[in-house]
Amino acid sequence: GYFASLRGCFASLRGCFASLRGCFASLRGCFASLRGCFASLRGCFASLRGCFASLRGCFASLRGCFASLCGRFVSLCGCSVSFWLFCIFLVVLRLFLVVSACLSVVVTHQLLIKQILLNMNK
């Protein structure tokens, strides 16, 4: 009885250590996942910065287009109004595309933060 009890105790101890090793492996996986999540978040912020830079370029292009339009109008170049309307249409289209891309990045960023918070609560 004594040796059987001792063997059972050692078997239980081995099971405890195996469970502890599994726990540490799970913890390492959790930290690896968290590092990947933060890397993804850094990429999202870089994309957002690029989006705002593109938006600034779009506004600069719009200012240049209007300055050119005013210059042409003042000098009475005789350029057709349809050309300038087309220019304005292209700039507005570019502005719309940049704003929609920025909104997409912001929504992705918010979903990523929500996923991080859900993973941290688990």
PDB file of N, CA and C in Angstrom, residues 3-86:
ATOM      1  N   PHE A   3       4.025   1.734  -1.160  1.00  0.00           N
ATOM      2  CA  PHE A   3       4.697   1.976  -2.443  1.00  0.00           C
ATOM      3  C   PHE A   3       3.702   2.335  -3.535  1.00  0.00           C
ATOM      4  N   ALA A   4       2.532   1.726  -3.511  1.00  0.00           N
ATOM      5  CA  ALA A   4       1.503   2.065  -4.507  1.00  0.00           C
ATOM      6  C   ALA A   4       1.066   3.516  -4.320  1.00  0.00           C
ATOM      7  N   SER A   5       0.936   3.909  -3.078  1.00  0.00           N
ATOM      8  CA  SER A   5       0.560   5.298  -2.799  1.00  0.00           C
ATOM      9  C   SER A   5       1.655   6.251  -3.252  1.00  0.00           C
ATOM     10  N   LEU A   6       2.911   5.862  -3.033  1.00  0.00           N
ATOM     11  CA  LEU A   6       4.049   6.688  -3.447  1.00  0.00           C
ATOM     12  C   LEU A   6       4.098   6.800  -4.971  1.00  0.00           C
ATOM     13  N   ARG A   7       3.866   5.667  -5.679  1.00  0.00           N
ATOM     14  CA  ARG A   7       3.847   5.698  -7.149  1.00  0.00           C
ATOM     15  C   ARG A   7       2.717   6.602  -7.648  1.00  0.00           C
ATOM     16  N   GLY A   8       1.560   6.529  -7.011  1.00  0.00           N
ATOM     17  CA  GLY A   8       0.435   7.390  -7.394  1.00  0.00           C
ATOM     18  C   GLY A   8       0.758   8.862  -7.182  1.00  0.00           C
ATOM     19  N   CYS A   9       1.459   9.142  -6.108  1.00  0.00           N
ATOM     20  CA  CYS A   9       1.851  10.523  -5.824  1.00  0.00           C
ATOM     21  C   CYS A   9       2.799  11.048  -6.895  1.00  0.00           C
ATOM     22  N   PHE A  10       3.785  10.218  -7.293  1.00  0.00           N
ATOM     23  CA  PHE A  10       4.733  10.628  -8.339  1.00  0.00           C
ATOM     24  C   PHE A  10       4.037  10.783  -9.685  1.00  0.00           C
ATOM     25  N   ALA A  11       3.092   9.900  -9.980  1.00  0.00           N
ATOM     26  CA  ALA A  11       2.347  10.018 -11.232  1.00  0.00           C
ATOM     27  C   ALA A  11       1.542  11.319 -11.242  1.00  0.00           C
ATOM     28  N   SER A  12       0.948  11.623 -10.121  1.00  0.00           N
ATOM     29  CA  SER A  12       0.192  12.880 -10.008  1.00  0.00           C
ATOM     30  C   SER A  12       1.109  14.079 -10.167  1.00  0.00           C
ATOM     31  N   LEU A  13       2.309  13.990  -9.596  1.00  0.00           N
ATOM     32  CA  LEU A  13       3.285  15.069  -9.713  1.00  0.00           C
ATOM     33  C   LEU A  13       3.736  15.246 -11.157  1.00  0.00           C
ATOM     34  N   ARG A  14       3.947  14.129 -11.878  1.00  0.00           N
ATOM     35  CA  ARG A  14       4.325  14.216 -13.289  1.00  0.00           C
ATOM     36  C   ARG A  14       3.209  14.875 -14.099  1.00  0.00           C
ATOM     37  N   GLY A  15       1.962  14.508 -13.803  1.00  0.00           N
ATOM     38  CA  GLY A  15       0.821  15.133 -14.498  1.00  0.00           C
ATOM     39  C   GLY A  15       0.747  16.621 -14.228  1.00  0.00           C
ATOM     40  N   CYS A  16       1.050  17.004 -13.013  1.00  0.00           N
ATOM     41  CA  CYS A  16       1.042  18.422 -12.645  1.00  0.00           C
ATOM     42  C   CYS A  16       2.099  19.184 -13.438  1.00  0.00           C
ATOM     43  N   PHE A  17       3.309  18.624 -13.546  1.00  0.00           N
ATOM     44  CA  PHE A  17       4.368  19.282 -14.319  1.00  0.00           C
ATOM     45  C   PHE A  17       4.018  19.349 -15.807  1.00  0.00           C
ATOM     46  N   ALA A  18       3.399  18.292 -16.332  1.00  0.00           N
ATOM     47  CA  ALA A  18       2.988  18.310 -17.739  1.00  0.00           C
ATOM     48  C   ALA A  18       1.955  19.412 -17.959  1.00  0.00           C
ATOM     49  N   SER A  19       1.029  19.562 -17.033  1.00  0.00           N
ATOM     50  CA  SER A  19       0.021  20.613 -17.134  1.00  0.00           C
ATOM     51  C   SER A  19       0.670  21.990 -17.054  1.00  0.00           C
ATOM     52  N   LEU A  20       1.674  22.124 -16.198  1.00  0.00           N
ATOM     53  CA  LEU A  20       2.384  23.390 -16.077  1.00  0.00           C
ATOM     54  C   LEU A  20       3.142  23.717 -17.356  1.00  0.00           C
ATOM     55  N   ARG A  21       3.775  22.700 -17.983  1.00  0.00           N
ATOM     56  CA  ARG A  21       4.457  22.936 -19.263  1.00  0.00           C
ATOM     57  C   ARG A  21       3.456  23.389 -20.323  1.00  0.00           C
ATOM     58  N   GLY A  22       2.277  22.755 -20.352  1.00  0.00           N
ATOM     59  CA  GLY A  22       1.247  23.165 -21.312  1.00  0.00           C
ATOM     60  C   GLY A  22       0.790  24.594 -21.079  1.00  0.00           C
ATOM     61  N   CYS A  23       0.693  24.969 -19.822  1.00  0.00           N
ATOM     62  CA  CYS A  23       0.291  26.329 -19.477  1.00  0.00           C
ATOM     63  C   CYS A  23       1.321  27.345 -19.980  1.00  0.00           C
ATOM     64  N   PHE A  24       2.614  27.062 -19.779  1.00  0.00           N
ATOM     65  CA  PHE A  24       3.660  27.969 -20.253  1.00  0.00           C
ATOM     66  C   PHE A  24       3.694  28.031 -21.775  1.00  0.00           C
ATOM     67  N   ALA A  25       3.461  26.894 -22.444  1.00  0.00           N
ATOM     68  CA  ALA A  25       3.411  26.907 -23.908  1.00  0.00           C
ATOM     69  C   ALA A  25       2.259  27.782 -24.396  1.00  0.00           C
ATOM     70  N   SER A  26       1.120  27.665 -23.733  1.00  0.00           N
ATOM     71  CA  SER A  26      -0.037  28.495 -24.095  1.00  0.00           C
ATOM     72  C   SER A  26       0.263  29.972 -23.863  1.00  0.00           C
ATOM     73  N   LEU A  27       0.964  30.273 -22.785  1.00  0.00           N
ATOM     74  CA  LEU A  27       1.325  31.651 -22.486  1.00  0.00           C
ATOM     75  C   LEU A  27       2.289  32.201 -23.531  1.00  0.00           C
ATOM     76  N   ARG A  28       3.246  31.376 -23.979  1.00  0.00           N
ATOM     77  CA  ARG A  28       4.162  31.822 -25.037  1.00  0.00           C
ATOM     78  C   ARG A  28       3.383  32.105 -26.323  1.00  0.00           C
ATOM     79  N   GLY A  29       2.417  31.247 -26.644  1.00  0.00           N
ATOM     80  CA  GLY A  29       1.591  31.474 -27.833  1.00  0.00           C
ATOM     81  C   GLY A  29       0.789  32.762 -27.720  1.00  0.00           C
ATOM     82  N   CYS A  30       0.298  33.036 -26.532  1.00  0.00           N
ATOM     83  CA  CYS A  30      -0.472  34.262 -26.306  1.00  0.00           C
ATOM     84  C   CYS A  30       0.401  35.492 -26.530  1.00  0.00           C
ATOM     85  N   PHE A  31       1.630  35.474 -26.010  1.00  0.00           N
ATOM     86  CA  PHE A  31       2.528  36.610 -26.202  1.00  0.00           C
ATOM     87  C   PHE A  31       2.919  36.763 -27.673  1.00  0.00           C
ATOM     88  N   ALA A  32       3.126  35.644 -28.368  1.00  0.00           N
ATOM     89  CA  ALA A  32       3.446  35.724 -29.801  1.00  0.00           C
ATOM     90  C   ALA A  32       2.285  36.354 -30.555  1.00  0.00           C
ATOM     91  N   SER A  33       1.057  35.965 -30.206  1.00  0.00           N
ATOM     92  CA  SER A  33      -0.126  36.535 -30.851  1.00  0.00           C
ATOM     93  C   SER A  33      -0.232  38.033 -30.559  1.00  0.00           C
ATOM     94  N   LEU A  34       0.072  38.409 -29.348  1.00  0.00           N
ATOM     95  CA  LEU A  34       0.017  39.818 -28.973  1.00  0.00           C
ATOM     96  C   LEU A  34       1.069  40.625 -29.736  1.00  0.00           C
ATOM     97  N   ARG A  35       2.272  40.058 -29.904  1.00  0.00           N
ATOM     98  CA  ARG A  35       3.304  40.759 -30.684  1.00  0.00           C
ATOM     99  C   ARG A  35       2.835  40.943 -32.125  1.00  0.00           C
ATOM    100  N   GLY A  36       2.229  39.905 -32.711  1.00  0.00           N
ATOM    101  CA  GLY A  36       1.710  40.024 -34.074  1.00  0.00           C
ATOM    102  C   GLY A  36       0.624  41.082 -34.172  1.00  0.00           C
ATOM    103  N   CYS A  37      -0.203  41.148 -33.151  1.00  0.00           N
ATOM    104  CA  CYS A  37      -1.282  42.129 -33.125  1.00  0.00           C
ATOM    105  C   CYS A  37      -0.716  43.550 -33.090  1.00  0.00           C
ATOM    106  N   PHE A  38       0.298  43.781 -32.267  1.00  0.00           N
ATOM    107  CA  PHE A  38       0.900  45.110 -32.196  1.00  0.00           C
ATOM    108  C   PHE A  38       1.615  45.464 -33.496  1.00  0.00           C
ATOM    109  N   ALA A  39       2.245  44.466 -34.150  1.00  0.00           N
ATOM    110  CA  ALA A  39       2.880  44.733 -35.441  1.00  0.00           C
ATOM    111  C   ALA A  39       1.827  45.151 -36.457  1.00  0.00           C
ATOM    112  N   SER A  40       0.678  44.478 -36.431  1.00  0.00           N
ATOM    113  CA  SER A  40      -0.411  44.827 -37.340  1.00  0.00           C
ATOM    114  C   SER A  40      -0.933  46.230 -37.039  1.00  0.00           C
ATOM    115  N   LEU A  41      -0.994  46.580 -35.774  1.00  0.00           N
ATOM    116  CA  LEU A  41      -1.453  47.907 -35.380  1.00  0.00           C
ATOM    117  C   LEU A  41      -0.482  48.988 -35.864  1.00  0.00           C
ATOM    118  N   ARG A  42       0.828  48.704 -35.763  1.00  0.00           N
ATOM    119  CA  ARG A  42       1.816  49.665 -36.281  1.00  0.00           C
ATOM    120  C   ARG A  42       1.637  49.850 -37.787  1.00  0.00           C
ATOM    121  N   GLY A  43       1.385  48.743 -38.502  1.00  0.00           N
ATOM    122  CA  GLY A  43       1.151  48.842 -39.946  1.00  0.00           C
ATOM    123  C   GLY A  43      -0.091  49.658 -40.255  1.00  0.00           C
ATOM    124  N   CYS A  44      -1.105  49.510 -39.426  1.00  0.00           N
ATOM    125  CA  CYS A  44      -2.341  50.266 -39.621  1.00  0.00           C
ATOM    126  C   CYS A  44      -2.085  51.764 -39.441  1.00  0.00           C
ATOM    127  N   PHE A  45      -1.308  52.137 -38.421  1.00  0.00           N
ATOM    128  CA  PHE A  45      -0.993  53.545 -38.215  1.00  0.00           C
ATOM    129  C   PHE A  45      -0.159  54.101 -39.372  1.00  0.00           C
ATOM    130  N   ALA A  46       0.775  53.286 -39.893  1.00  0.00           N
ATOM    131  CA  ALA A  46       1.580  53.738 -41.038  1.00  0.00           C
ATOM    132  C   ALA A  46       0.672  53.985 -42.240  1.00  0.00           C
ATOM    133  N   SER A  47      -0.289  53.084 -42.442  1.00  0.00           N
ATOM    134  CA  SER A  47      -1.230  53.246 -43.550  1.00  0.00           C
ATOM    135  C   SER A  47      -2.070  54.499 -43.364  1.00  0.00           C
ATOM    136  N   LEU A  48      -2.455  54.770 -42.134  1.00  0.00           N
ATOM    137  CA  LEU A  48      -3.247  55.970 -41.846  1.00  0.00           C
ATOM    138  C   LEU A  48      -2.434  57.234 -42.120  1.00  0.00           C
ATOM    139  N   ARG A  49      -1.153  57.214 -41.749  1.00  0.00           N
ATOM    140  CA  ARG A  49      -0.299  58.374 -42.040  1.00  0.00           C
ATOM    141  C   ARG A  49      -0.181  58.584 -43.550  1.00  0.00           C
ATOM    142  N   GLY A  50      -0.029  57.491 -44.301  1.00  0.00           N
ATOM    143  CA  GLY A  50       0.036  57.600 -45.763  1.00  0.00           C
ATOM    144  C   GLY A  50      -1.253  58.155 -46.344  1.00  0.00           C
ATOM    145  N   CYS A  51      -2.360  57.755 -45.769  1.00  0.00           N
ATOM    146  CA  CYS A  51      -3.663  58.234 -46.229  1.00  0.00           C
ATOM    147  C   CYS A  51      -3.780  59.748 -46.021  1.00  0.00           C
ATOM    148  N   PHE A  52      -3.363  60.231 -44.856  1.00  0.00           N
ATOM    149  CA  PHE A  52      -3.431  61.672 -44.610  1.00  0.00           C
ATOM    150  C   PHE A  52      -2.457  62.437 -45.503  1.00  0.00           C
ATOM    151  N   ALA A  53      -1.299  61.848 -45.795  1.00  0.00           N
ATOM    152  CA  ALA A  53      -0.362  62.503 -46.710  1.00  0.00           C
ATOM    153  C   ALA A  53      -0.982  62.612 -48.098  1.00  0.00           C
ATOM    154  N   SER A  54      -1.660  61.562 -48.528  1.00  0.00           N
ATOM    155  CA  SER A  54      -2.331  61.595 -49.825  1.00  0.00           C
ATOM    156  C   SER A  54      -3.442  62.640 -49.832  1.00  0.00           C
ATOM    157  N   LEU A  55      -4.143  62.769 -48.723  1.00  0.00           N
ATOM    158  CA  LEU A  55      -5.204  63.767 -48.619  1.00  0.00           C
ATOM    159  C   LEU A  55      -4.628  65.177 -48.711  1.00  0.00           C
ATOM    160  N   ARG A  56      -3.485  65.416 -48.060  1.00  0.00           N
ATOM    161  CA  ARG A  56      -2.838  66.724 -48.168  1.00  0.00           C
ATOM    162  C   ARG A  56      -2.444  67.014 -49.622  1.00  0.00           C
ATOM    163  N   GLY A  57      -1.914  65.979 -50.305  1.00  0.00           N
ATOM    164  CA  GLY A  57      -1.554  66.156 -51.715  1.00  0.00           C
ATOM    165  C   GLY A  57      -2.770  66.478 -52.568  1.00  0.00           C
ATOM    166  N   CYS A  58      -3.898  65.861 -52.251  1.00  0.00           N
ATOM    167  CA  CYS A  58      -5.130  66.119 -52.991  1.00  0.00           C
ATOM    168  C   CYS A  58      -5.573  67.565 -52.811  1.00  0.00           C
ATOM    169  N   PHE A  59      -5.513  68.071 -51.591  1.00  0.00           N
ATOM    170  CA  PHE A  59      -5.897  69.464 -51.356  1.00  0.00           C
ATOM    171  C   PHE A  59      -4.932  70.418 -52.061  1.00  0.00           C
ATOM    172  N   ALA A  60      -3.643  70.077 -52.083  1.00  0.00           N
ATOM    173  CA  ALA A  60      -2.676  70.912 -52.797  1.00  0.00           C
ATOM    174  C   ALA A  60      -3.013  70.936 -54.289  1.00  0.00           C
ATOM    175  N   SER A  61      -3.373  69.776 -54.827  1.00  0.00           N
ATOM    176  CA  SER A  61      -3.755  69.696 -56.235  1.00  0.00           C
ATOM    177  C   SER A  61      -5.008  70.518 -56.504  1.00  0.00           C
ATOM    178  N   LEU A  62      -5.951  70.469 -55.572  1.00  0.00           N
ATOM    179  CA  LEU A  62      -7.179  71.245 -55.724  1.00  0.00           C
ATOM    180  C   LEU A  62      -6.887  72.749 -55.706  1.00  0.00           C
ATOM    181  N   ARG A  63      -6.014  73.173 -54.784  1.00  0.00           N
ATOM    182  CA  ARG A  63      -5.634  74.589 -54.739  1.00  0.00           C
ATOM    183  C   ARG A  63      -4.960  75.011 -56.044  1.00  0.00           C
ATOM    184  N   GLY A  64      -4.072  74.144 -56.554  1.00  0.00           N
ATOM    185  CA  GLY A  64      -3.393  74.454 -57.821  1.00  0.00           C
ATOM    186  C   GLY A  64      -4.377  74.550 -58.974  1.00  0.00           C
ATOM    187  N   CYS A  65      -5.354  73.662 -58.981  1.00  0.00           N
ATOM    188  CA  CYS A  65      -6.349  73.680 -60.054  1.00  0.00           C
ATOM    189  C   CYS A  65      -7.158  74.967 -60.010  1.00  0.00           C
ATOM    190  N   PHE A  66      -7.602  75.371 -58.810  1.00  0.00           N
ATOM    191  CA  PHE A  66      -8.375  76.608 -58.707  1.00  0.00           C
ATOM    192  C   PHE A  66      -7.519  77.836 -59.020  1.00  0.00           C
ATOM    193  N   ALA A  67      -6.241  77.816 -58.617  1.00  0.00           N
ATOM    194  CA  ALA A  67      -5.359  78.939 -58.942  1.00  0.00           C
ATOM    195  C   ALA A  67      -5.191  79.030 -60.457  1.00  0.00           C
ATOM    196  N   SER A  68      -5.018  77.893 -61.088  1.00  0.00           N
ATOM    197  CA  SER A  68      -4.878  77.871 -62.540  1.00  0.00           C
ATOM    198  C   SER A  68      -6.165  78.341 -63.208  1.00  0.00           C
ATOM    199  N   LEU A  69      -7.294  77.905 -62.648  1.00  0.00           N
ATOM    200  CA  LEU A  69      -8.589  78.311 -63.196  1.00  0.00           C
ATOM    201  C   LEU A  69      -8.758  79.823 -63.104  1.00  0.00           C
ATOM    202  N   CYS A  70      -8.408  80.386 -61.929  1.00  0.00           N
ATOM    203  CA  CYS A  70      -8.518  81.836 -61.761  1.00  0.00           C
ATOM    204  C   CYS A  70      -7.576  82.567 -62.708  1.00  0.00           C
ATOM    205  N   GLY A  71      -6.348  82.035 -62.831  1.00  0.00           N
ATOM    206  CA  GLY A  71      -5.382  82.669 -63.739  1.00  0.00           C
ATOM    207  C   GLY A  71      -5.878  82.653 -65.171  1.00  0.00           C
ATOM    208  N   ARG A  72      -6.458  81.556 -65.589  1.00  0.00           N
ATOM    209  CA  ARG A  72      -6.973  81.461 -66.957  1.00  0.00           C
ATOM    210  C   ARG A  72      -8.155  82.402 -67.149  1.00  0.00           C
ATOM    211  N   PHE A  73      -8.984  82.483 -66.130  1.00  0.00           N
ATOM    212  CA  PHE A  73     -10.166  83.331 -66.247  1.00  0.00           C
ATOM    213  C   PHE A  73      -9.774  84.806 -66.333  1.00  0.00           C
ATOM    214  N   VAL A  74      -8.796  85.187 -65.483  1.00  0.00           N
ATOM    215  CA  VAL A  74      -8.376  86.585 -65.458  1.00  0.00           C
ATOM    216  C   VAL A  74      -7.691  86.953 -66.771  1.00  0.00           C
ATOM    217  N   SER A  75      -6.856  86.057 -67.289  1.00  0.00           N
ATOM    218  CA  SER A  75      -6.134  86.383 -68.522  1.00  0.00           C
ATOM    219  C   SER A  75      -7.001  86.203 -69.762  1.00  0.00           C
ATOM    220  N   LEU A  76      -8.227  85.753 -69.558  1.00  0.00           N
ATOM    221  CA  LEU A  76      -9.164  85.541 -70.660  1.00  0.00           C
ATOM    222  C   LEU A  76      -8.528  84.702 -71.767  1.00  0.00           C
ATOM    223  N   CYS A  77      -8.009  83.572 -71.343  1.00  0.00           N
ATOM    224  CA  CYS A  77      -7.319  82.661 -72.260  1.00  0.00           C
ATOM    225  C   CYS A  77      -8.273  82.128 -73.317  1.00  0.00           C
ATOM    226  N   GLY A  78      -9.512  82.017 -72.966  1.00  0.00           N
ATOM    227  CA  GLY A  78     -10.467  81.475 -73.920  1.00  0.00           C
ATOM    228  C   GLY A  78     -10.606  79.969 -73.809  1.00  0.00           C
ATOM    229  N   CYS A  79     -10.029  79.381 -72.765  1.00  0.00           N
ATOM    230  CA  CYS A  79     -10.173  77.934 -72.590  1.00  0.00           C
ATOM    231  C   CYS A  79     -11.635  77.621 -72.298  1.00  0.00           C
ATOM    232  N   SER A  80     -12.065  76.488 -72.736  1.00  0.00           N
ATOM    233  CA  SER A  80     -13.479  76.143 -72.569  1.00  0.00           C
ATOM    234  C   SER A  80     -13.791  75.838 -71.113  1.00  0.00           C
ATOM    235  N   VAL A  81     -15.025  76.160 -70.739  1.00  0.00           N
ATOM    236  CA  VAL A  81     -15.466  75.933 -69.362  1.00  0.00           C
ATOM    237  C   VAL A  81     -15.539  74.433 -69.080  1.00  0.00           C
ATOM    238  N   SER A  82     -15.857  73.661 -70.102  1.00  0.00           N
ATOM    239  CA  SER A  82     -15.990  72.216 -69.886  1.00  0.00           C
ATOM    240  C   SER A  82     -14.668  71.590 -69.449  1.00  0.00           C
ATOM    241  N   PHE A  83     -13.537  72.118 -69.969  1.00  0.00           N
ATOM    242  CA  PHE A  83     -12.238  71.586 -69.560  1.00  0.00           C
ATOM    243  C   PHE A  83     -12.025  71.814 -68.072  1.00  0.00           C
ATOM    244  N   TRP A  84     -12.373  73.007 -67.582  1.00  0.00           N
ATOM    245  CA  TRP A  84     -12.175  73.307 -66.169  1.00  0.00           C
ATOM    246  C   TRP A  84     -13.148  72.537 -65.291  1.00  0.00           C
ATOM    247  N   LEU A  85     -14.360  72.342 -65.804  1.00  0.00           N
ATOM    248  CA  LEU A  85     -15.305  71.516 -65.051  1.00  0.00           C
ATOM    249  C   LEU A  85     -14.795  70.079 -64.953  1.00  0.00           C
ATOM    250  N   PHE A  86     -14.180  69.598 -66.038  1.00  0.00           N
ATOM    251  CA  PHE A  86     -13.600  68.259 -66.031  1.00  0.00           C
ATOM    252  C   PHE A  86     -12.448  68.185 -65.040  1.00  0.00           C
TER     253      PHE A  86
END
